[in-house]
mmCIF file of C-alpha atoms in Angstrom:
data_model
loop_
_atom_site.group_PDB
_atom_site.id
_atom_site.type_symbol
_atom_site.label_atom_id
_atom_site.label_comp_id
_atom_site.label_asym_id
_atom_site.label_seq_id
_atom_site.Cartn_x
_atom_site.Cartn_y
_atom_site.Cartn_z
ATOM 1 C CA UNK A 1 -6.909 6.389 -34.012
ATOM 2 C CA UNK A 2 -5.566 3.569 -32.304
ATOM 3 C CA UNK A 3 -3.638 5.381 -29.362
ATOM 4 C CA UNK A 4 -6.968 7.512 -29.143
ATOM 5 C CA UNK A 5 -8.834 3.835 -28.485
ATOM 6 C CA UNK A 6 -5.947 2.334 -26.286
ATOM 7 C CA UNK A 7 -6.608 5.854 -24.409
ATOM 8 C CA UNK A 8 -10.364 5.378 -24.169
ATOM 9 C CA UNK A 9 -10.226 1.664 -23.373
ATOM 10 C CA UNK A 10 -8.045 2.709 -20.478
ATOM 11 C CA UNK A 11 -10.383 5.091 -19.467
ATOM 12 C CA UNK A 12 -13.088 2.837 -19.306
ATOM 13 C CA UNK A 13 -11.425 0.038 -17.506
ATOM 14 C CA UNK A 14 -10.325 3.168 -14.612
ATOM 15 C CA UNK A 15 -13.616 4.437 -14.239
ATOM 16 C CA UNK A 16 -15.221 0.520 -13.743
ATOM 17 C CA UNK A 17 -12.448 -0.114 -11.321
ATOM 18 C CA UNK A 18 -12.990 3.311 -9.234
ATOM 19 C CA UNK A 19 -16.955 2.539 -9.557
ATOM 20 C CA UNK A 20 -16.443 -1.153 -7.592
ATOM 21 C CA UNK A 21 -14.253 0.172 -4.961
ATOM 22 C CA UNK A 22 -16.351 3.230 -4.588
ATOM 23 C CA UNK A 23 -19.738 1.150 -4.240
ATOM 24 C CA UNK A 24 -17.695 -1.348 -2.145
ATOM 25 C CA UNK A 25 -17.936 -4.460 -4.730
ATOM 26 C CA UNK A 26 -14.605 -5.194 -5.609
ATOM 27 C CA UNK A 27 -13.542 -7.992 -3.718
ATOM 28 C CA UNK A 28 -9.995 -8.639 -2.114
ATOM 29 C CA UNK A 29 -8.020 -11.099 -1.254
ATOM 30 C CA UNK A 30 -6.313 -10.397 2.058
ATOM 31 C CA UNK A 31 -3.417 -12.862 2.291
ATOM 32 C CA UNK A 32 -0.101 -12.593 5.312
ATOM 33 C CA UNK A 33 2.604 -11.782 2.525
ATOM 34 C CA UNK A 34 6.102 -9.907 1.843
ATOM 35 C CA UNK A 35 6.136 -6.425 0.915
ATOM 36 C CA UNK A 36 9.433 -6.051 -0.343
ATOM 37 C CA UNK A 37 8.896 -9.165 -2.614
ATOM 38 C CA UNK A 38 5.696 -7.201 -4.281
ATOM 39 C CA UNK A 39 7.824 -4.013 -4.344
ATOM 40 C CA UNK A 40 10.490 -5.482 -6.103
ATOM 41 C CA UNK A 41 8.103 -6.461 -8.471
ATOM 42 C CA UNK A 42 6.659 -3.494 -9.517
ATOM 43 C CA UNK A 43 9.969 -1.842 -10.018
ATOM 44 C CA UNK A 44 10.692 -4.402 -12.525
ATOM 45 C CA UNK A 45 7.305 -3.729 -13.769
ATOM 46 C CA UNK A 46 8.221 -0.263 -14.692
ATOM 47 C CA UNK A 47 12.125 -0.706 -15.332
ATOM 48 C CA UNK A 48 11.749 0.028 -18.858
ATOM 49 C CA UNK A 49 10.123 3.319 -18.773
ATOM 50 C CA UNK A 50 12.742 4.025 -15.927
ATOM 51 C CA UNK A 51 15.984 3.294 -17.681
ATOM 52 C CA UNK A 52 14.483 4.930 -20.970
ATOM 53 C CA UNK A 53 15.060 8.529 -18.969
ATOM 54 C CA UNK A 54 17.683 7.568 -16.970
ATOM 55 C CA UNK A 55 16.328 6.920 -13.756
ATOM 56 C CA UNK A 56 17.694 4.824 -10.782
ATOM 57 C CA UNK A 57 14.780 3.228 -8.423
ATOM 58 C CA UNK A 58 16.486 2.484 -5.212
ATOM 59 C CA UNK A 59 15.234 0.122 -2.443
ATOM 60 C CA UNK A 60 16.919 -1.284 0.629
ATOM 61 C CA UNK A 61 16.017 -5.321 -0.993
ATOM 62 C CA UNK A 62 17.451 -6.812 2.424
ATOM 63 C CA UNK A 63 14.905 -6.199 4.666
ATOM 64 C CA UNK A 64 11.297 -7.472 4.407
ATOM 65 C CA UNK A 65 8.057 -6.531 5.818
ATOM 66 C CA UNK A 66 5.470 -8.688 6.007
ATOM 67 C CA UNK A 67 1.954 -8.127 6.345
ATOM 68 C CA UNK A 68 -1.542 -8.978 5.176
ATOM 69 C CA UNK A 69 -2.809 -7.441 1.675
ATOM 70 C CA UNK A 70 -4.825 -8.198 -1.717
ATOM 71 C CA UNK A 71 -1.470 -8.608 -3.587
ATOM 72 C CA UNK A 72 -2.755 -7.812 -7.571
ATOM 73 C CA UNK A 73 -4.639 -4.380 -5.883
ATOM 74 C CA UNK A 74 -1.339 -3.061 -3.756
ATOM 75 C CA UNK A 75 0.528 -3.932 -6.853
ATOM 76 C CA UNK A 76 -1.224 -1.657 -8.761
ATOM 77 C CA UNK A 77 -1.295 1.173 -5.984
ATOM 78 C CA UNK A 78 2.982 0.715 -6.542
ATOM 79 C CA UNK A 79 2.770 1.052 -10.183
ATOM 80 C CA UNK A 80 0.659 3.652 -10.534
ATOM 81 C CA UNK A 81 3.254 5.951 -7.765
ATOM 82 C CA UNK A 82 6.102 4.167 -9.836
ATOM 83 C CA UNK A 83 4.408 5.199 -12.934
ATOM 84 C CA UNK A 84 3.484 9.024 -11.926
ATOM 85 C CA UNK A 85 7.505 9.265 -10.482
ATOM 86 C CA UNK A 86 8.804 8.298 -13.779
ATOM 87 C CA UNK A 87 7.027 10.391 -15.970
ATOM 88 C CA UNK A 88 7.213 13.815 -13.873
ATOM 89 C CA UNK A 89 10.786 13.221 -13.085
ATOM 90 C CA UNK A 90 13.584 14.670 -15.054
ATOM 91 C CA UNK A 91 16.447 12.392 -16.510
ATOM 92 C CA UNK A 92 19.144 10.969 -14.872
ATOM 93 C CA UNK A 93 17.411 11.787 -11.179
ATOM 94 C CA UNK A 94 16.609 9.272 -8.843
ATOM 95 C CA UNK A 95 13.280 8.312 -7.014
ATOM 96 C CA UNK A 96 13.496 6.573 -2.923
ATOM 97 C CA UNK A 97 11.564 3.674 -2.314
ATOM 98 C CA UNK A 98 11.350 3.114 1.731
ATOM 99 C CA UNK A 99 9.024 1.003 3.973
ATOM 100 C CA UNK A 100 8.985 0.827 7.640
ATOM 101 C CA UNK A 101 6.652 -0.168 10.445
ATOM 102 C CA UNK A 102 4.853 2.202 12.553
ATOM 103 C CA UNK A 103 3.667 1.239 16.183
ATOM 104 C CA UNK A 104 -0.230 1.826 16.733
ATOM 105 C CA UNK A 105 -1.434 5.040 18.694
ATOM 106 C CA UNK A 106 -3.624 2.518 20.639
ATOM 107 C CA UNK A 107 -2.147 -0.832 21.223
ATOM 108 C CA UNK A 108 -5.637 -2.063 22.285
ATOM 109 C CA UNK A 109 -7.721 -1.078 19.101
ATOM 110 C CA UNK A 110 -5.270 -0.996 16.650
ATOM 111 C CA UNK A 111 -2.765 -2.830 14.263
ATOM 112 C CA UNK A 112 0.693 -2.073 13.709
ATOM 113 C CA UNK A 113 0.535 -0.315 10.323
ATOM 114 C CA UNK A 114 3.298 -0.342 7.762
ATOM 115 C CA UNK A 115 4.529 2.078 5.358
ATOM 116 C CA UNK A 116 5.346 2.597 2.010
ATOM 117 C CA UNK A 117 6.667 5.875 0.322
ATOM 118 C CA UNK A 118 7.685 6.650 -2.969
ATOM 119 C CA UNK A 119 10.095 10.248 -3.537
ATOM 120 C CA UNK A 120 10.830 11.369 -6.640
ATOM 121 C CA UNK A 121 12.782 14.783 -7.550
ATOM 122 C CA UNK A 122 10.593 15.760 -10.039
ATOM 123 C CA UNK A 123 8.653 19.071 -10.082
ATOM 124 C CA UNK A 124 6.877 18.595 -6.820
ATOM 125 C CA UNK A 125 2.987 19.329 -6.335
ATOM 126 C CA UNK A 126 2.482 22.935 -5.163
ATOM 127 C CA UNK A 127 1.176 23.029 -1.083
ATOM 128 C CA UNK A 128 -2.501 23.968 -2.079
ATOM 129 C CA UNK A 129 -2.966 21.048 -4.260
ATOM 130 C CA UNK A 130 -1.617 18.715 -2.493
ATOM 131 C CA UNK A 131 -5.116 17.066 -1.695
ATOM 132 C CA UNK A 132 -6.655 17.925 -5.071
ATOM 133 C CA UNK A 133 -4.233 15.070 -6.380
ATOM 134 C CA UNK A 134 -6.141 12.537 -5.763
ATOM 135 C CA UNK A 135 -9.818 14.203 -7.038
ATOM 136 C CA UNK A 136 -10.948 12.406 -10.270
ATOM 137 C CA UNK A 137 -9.700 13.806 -13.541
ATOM 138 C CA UNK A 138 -7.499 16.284 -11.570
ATOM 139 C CA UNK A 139 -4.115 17.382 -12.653
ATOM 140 C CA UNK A 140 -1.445 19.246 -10.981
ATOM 141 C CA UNK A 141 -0.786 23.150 -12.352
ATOM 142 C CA UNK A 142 2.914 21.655 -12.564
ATOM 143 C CA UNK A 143 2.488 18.508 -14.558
ATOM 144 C CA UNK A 144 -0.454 19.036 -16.376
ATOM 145 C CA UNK A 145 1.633 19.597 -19.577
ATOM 146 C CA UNK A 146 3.160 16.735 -18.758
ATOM 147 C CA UNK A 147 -0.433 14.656 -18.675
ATOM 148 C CA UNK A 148 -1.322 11.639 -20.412
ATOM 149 C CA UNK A 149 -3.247 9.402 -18.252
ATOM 150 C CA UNK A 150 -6.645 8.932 -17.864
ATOM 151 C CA UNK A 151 -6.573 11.422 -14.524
ATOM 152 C CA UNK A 152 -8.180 8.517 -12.288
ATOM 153 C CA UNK A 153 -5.162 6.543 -11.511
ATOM 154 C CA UNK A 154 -4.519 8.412 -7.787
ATOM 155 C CA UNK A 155 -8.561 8.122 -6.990
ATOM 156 C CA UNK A 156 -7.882 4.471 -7.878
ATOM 157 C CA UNK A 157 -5.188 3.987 -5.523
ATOM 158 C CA UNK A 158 -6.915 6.130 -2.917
ATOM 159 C CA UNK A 159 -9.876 3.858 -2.618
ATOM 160 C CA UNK A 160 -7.806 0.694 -3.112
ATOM 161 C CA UNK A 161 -5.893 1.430 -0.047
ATOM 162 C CA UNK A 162 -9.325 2.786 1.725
ATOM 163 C CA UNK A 163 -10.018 -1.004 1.410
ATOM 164 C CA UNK A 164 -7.038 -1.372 3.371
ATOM 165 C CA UNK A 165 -8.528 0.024 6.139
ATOM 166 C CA UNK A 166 -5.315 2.338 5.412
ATOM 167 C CA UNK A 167 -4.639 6.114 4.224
ATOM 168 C CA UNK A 168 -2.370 8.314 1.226
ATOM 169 C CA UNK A 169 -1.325 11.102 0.716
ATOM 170 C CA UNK A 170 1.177 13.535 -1.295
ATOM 171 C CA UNK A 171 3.989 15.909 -0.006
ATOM 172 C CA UNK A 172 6.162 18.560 -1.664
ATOM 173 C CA UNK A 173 9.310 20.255 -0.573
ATOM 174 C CA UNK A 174 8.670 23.126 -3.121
ATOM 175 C CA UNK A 175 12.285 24.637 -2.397
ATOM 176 C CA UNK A 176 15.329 25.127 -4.531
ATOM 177 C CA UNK A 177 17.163 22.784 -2.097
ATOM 178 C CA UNK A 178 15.151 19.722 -2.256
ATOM 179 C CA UNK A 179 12.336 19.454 -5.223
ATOM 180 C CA UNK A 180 10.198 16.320 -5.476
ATOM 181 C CA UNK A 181 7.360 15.050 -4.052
ATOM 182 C CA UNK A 182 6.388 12.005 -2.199
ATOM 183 C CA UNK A 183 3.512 10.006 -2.037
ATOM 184 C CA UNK A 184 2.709 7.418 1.184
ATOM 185 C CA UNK A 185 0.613 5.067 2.105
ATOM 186 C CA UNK A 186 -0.015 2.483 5.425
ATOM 187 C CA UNK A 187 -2.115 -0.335 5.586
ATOM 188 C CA UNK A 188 -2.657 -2.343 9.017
ATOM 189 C CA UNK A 189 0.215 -5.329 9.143
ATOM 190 C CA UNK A 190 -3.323 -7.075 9.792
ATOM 191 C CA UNK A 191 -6.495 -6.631 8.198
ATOM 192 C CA UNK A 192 -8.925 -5.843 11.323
ATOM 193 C CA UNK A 193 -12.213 -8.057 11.167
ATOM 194 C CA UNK A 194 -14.998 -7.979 13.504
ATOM 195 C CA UNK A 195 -15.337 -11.776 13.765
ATOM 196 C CA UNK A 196 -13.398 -14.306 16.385
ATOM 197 C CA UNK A 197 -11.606 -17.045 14.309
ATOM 198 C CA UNK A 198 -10.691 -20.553 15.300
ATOM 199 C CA UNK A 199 -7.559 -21.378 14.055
ATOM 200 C CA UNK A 200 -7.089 -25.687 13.998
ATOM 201 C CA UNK A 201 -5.992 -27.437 16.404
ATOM 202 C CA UNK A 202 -1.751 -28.232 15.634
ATOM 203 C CA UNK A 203 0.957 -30.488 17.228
ATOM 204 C CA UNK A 204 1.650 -29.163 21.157
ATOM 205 C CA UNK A 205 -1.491 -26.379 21.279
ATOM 206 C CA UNK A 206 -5.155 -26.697 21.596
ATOM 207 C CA UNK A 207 -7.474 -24.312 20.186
ATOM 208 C CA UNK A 208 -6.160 -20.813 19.679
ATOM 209 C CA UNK A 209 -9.673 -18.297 19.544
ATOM 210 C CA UNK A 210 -8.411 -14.869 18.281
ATOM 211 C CA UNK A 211 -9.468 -11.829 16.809
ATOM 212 C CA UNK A 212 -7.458 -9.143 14.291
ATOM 213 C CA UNK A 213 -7.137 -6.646 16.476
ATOM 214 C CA UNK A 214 -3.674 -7.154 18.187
ATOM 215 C CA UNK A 215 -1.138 -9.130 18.653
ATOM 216 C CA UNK A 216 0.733 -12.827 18.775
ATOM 217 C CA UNK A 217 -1.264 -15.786 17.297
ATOM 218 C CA UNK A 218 0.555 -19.319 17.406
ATOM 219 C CA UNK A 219 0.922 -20.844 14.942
ATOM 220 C CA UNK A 220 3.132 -24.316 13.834
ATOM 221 C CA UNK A 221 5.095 -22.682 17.057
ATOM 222 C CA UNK A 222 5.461 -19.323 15.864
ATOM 223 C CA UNK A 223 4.403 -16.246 16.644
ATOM 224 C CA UNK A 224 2.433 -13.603 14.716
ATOM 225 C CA UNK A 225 2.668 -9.485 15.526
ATOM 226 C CA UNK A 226 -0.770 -7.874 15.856
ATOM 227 C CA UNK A 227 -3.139 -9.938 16.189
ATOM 228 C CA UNK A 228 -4.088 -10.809 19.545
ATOM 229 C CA UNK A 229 -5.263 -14.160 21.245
ATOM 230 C CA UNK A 230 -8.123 -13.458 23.466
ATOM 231 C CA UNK A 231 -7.824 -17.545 24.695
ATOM 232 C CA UNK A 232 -5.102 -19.765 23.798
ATOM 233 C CA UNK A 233 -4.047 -22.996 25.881
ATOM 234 C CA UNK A 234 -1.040 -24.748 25.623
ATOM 235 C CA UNK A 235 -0.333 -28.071 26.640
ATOM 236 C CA UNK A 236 0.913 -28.508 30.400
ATOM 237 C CA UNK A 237 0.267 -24.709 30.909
ATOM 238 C CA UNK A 238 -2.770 -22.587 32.140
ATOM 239 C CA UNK A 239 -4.162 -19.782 30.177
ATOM 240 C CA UNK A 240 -1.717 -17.531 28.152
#
């Protein structure tokens, strides 16, 4: 009785979460942060389920990735990959963690994005579900003896990074050679808004006007990729 009302309590909680996002009321807090920091995280997060079958989480921990994200929601996007790795993995296997930044089709509408993949070598997701994974309550011919979650943790993530103004999505090598599957996701390095920002006046510069579009914004002398500075002056210099 009490794992059946942990269960439902869960399922309540998911389907209030996926309602917010879904009618656009969950709020986020967009904030210029490390990746690999939150990454690292996570895997510590789920380091006891790991280690309980065996499994080795591997992540390259020396290089970092910043960018701008609501850091409790991408956290749980991790997790919930993390999570789904773990339990449709077999022991002593190992699941990939990689990030990387990706240069914009369009360098004058769009961000840099980054991106975040998580491989397992589990049973992989056959080729004609591969969407379906991320429908509400859906699970995969090839774990769904393997199911215990409330089915709406994918949908979750799917909208969370839809706030992101980013995209997901599964893979599956289905062969004999390399099983697994791998789930990815990119989010812009910066959060696009419509609006033109002033950014304070600081020590050497005058007002910086930008928008979060592009790229390079000073500030305290440094400079920012993607976002780009529609007027900045400089002291003793003409328009940059």
């Amino acid at each position: 009785i009490r794992t059946s009302g942990i269960r439902l309590t869960s399922l309540l909680d998911d389907l209030l979460d996926l309602s917010k996002l879904e009618a656009k009321k969950m709020d986020a807090d967009f904030v210029y942060q490390d990746m690999t920091t939150l990454v690292e995280s996570a895997v510590s997060e789920i380091s006891p389920l790991a280690t309980k079958k065996g499994i080795s989480v591997n992540i390259d921990r020396n290089k970092h990735y910043e960018c701008m994200f609501d850091q409790k929601l991408i956290f749980q996007v991790i997790v919930n990959l993390l999570s789904n790795a773990i339990k449709f993995s077999p022991e002593n296997t190992t699941i990939q963690i990689d990030m990387k930044f990706l240069e914009p089709k369009n360098r004058r509408s769009q961000s840099n994005m980054i991106q975040v993949s998580v491989a397992d070598q589990g049973v992989g997701i056959p080729k004609d579900q591969i969407e379906s994974v991320f429908d509400k309550f859906y699970q995969s011919s090839k774990t769904r003896s393997q199911a215990g979650g409330t089915g709406l943790g994918l949908p979750i993530c799917r909208e969370i990074i839809n706030l992101h103004s980013g995209r997901i999505w599964a893979e599956s090598s289905n062969n004999e050679a390399s099983n697994g599957s791998v789930f990815r996701f990119e989010i812009p390095v910066i959060q696009a808004s419509s609006e033109v920002i002033n950014i304070p006046d600081i020590e050497g510069y005058k007002t910086l006007k930008c928008d979060f579009h592009m790229h390079t914004v000073f500030s305290d002398g440094t400079v920012w990729p993607t976002v780009r500075v529609e007027e900045a002056w400089v002291e003793g210099l003409d328009a940059i």
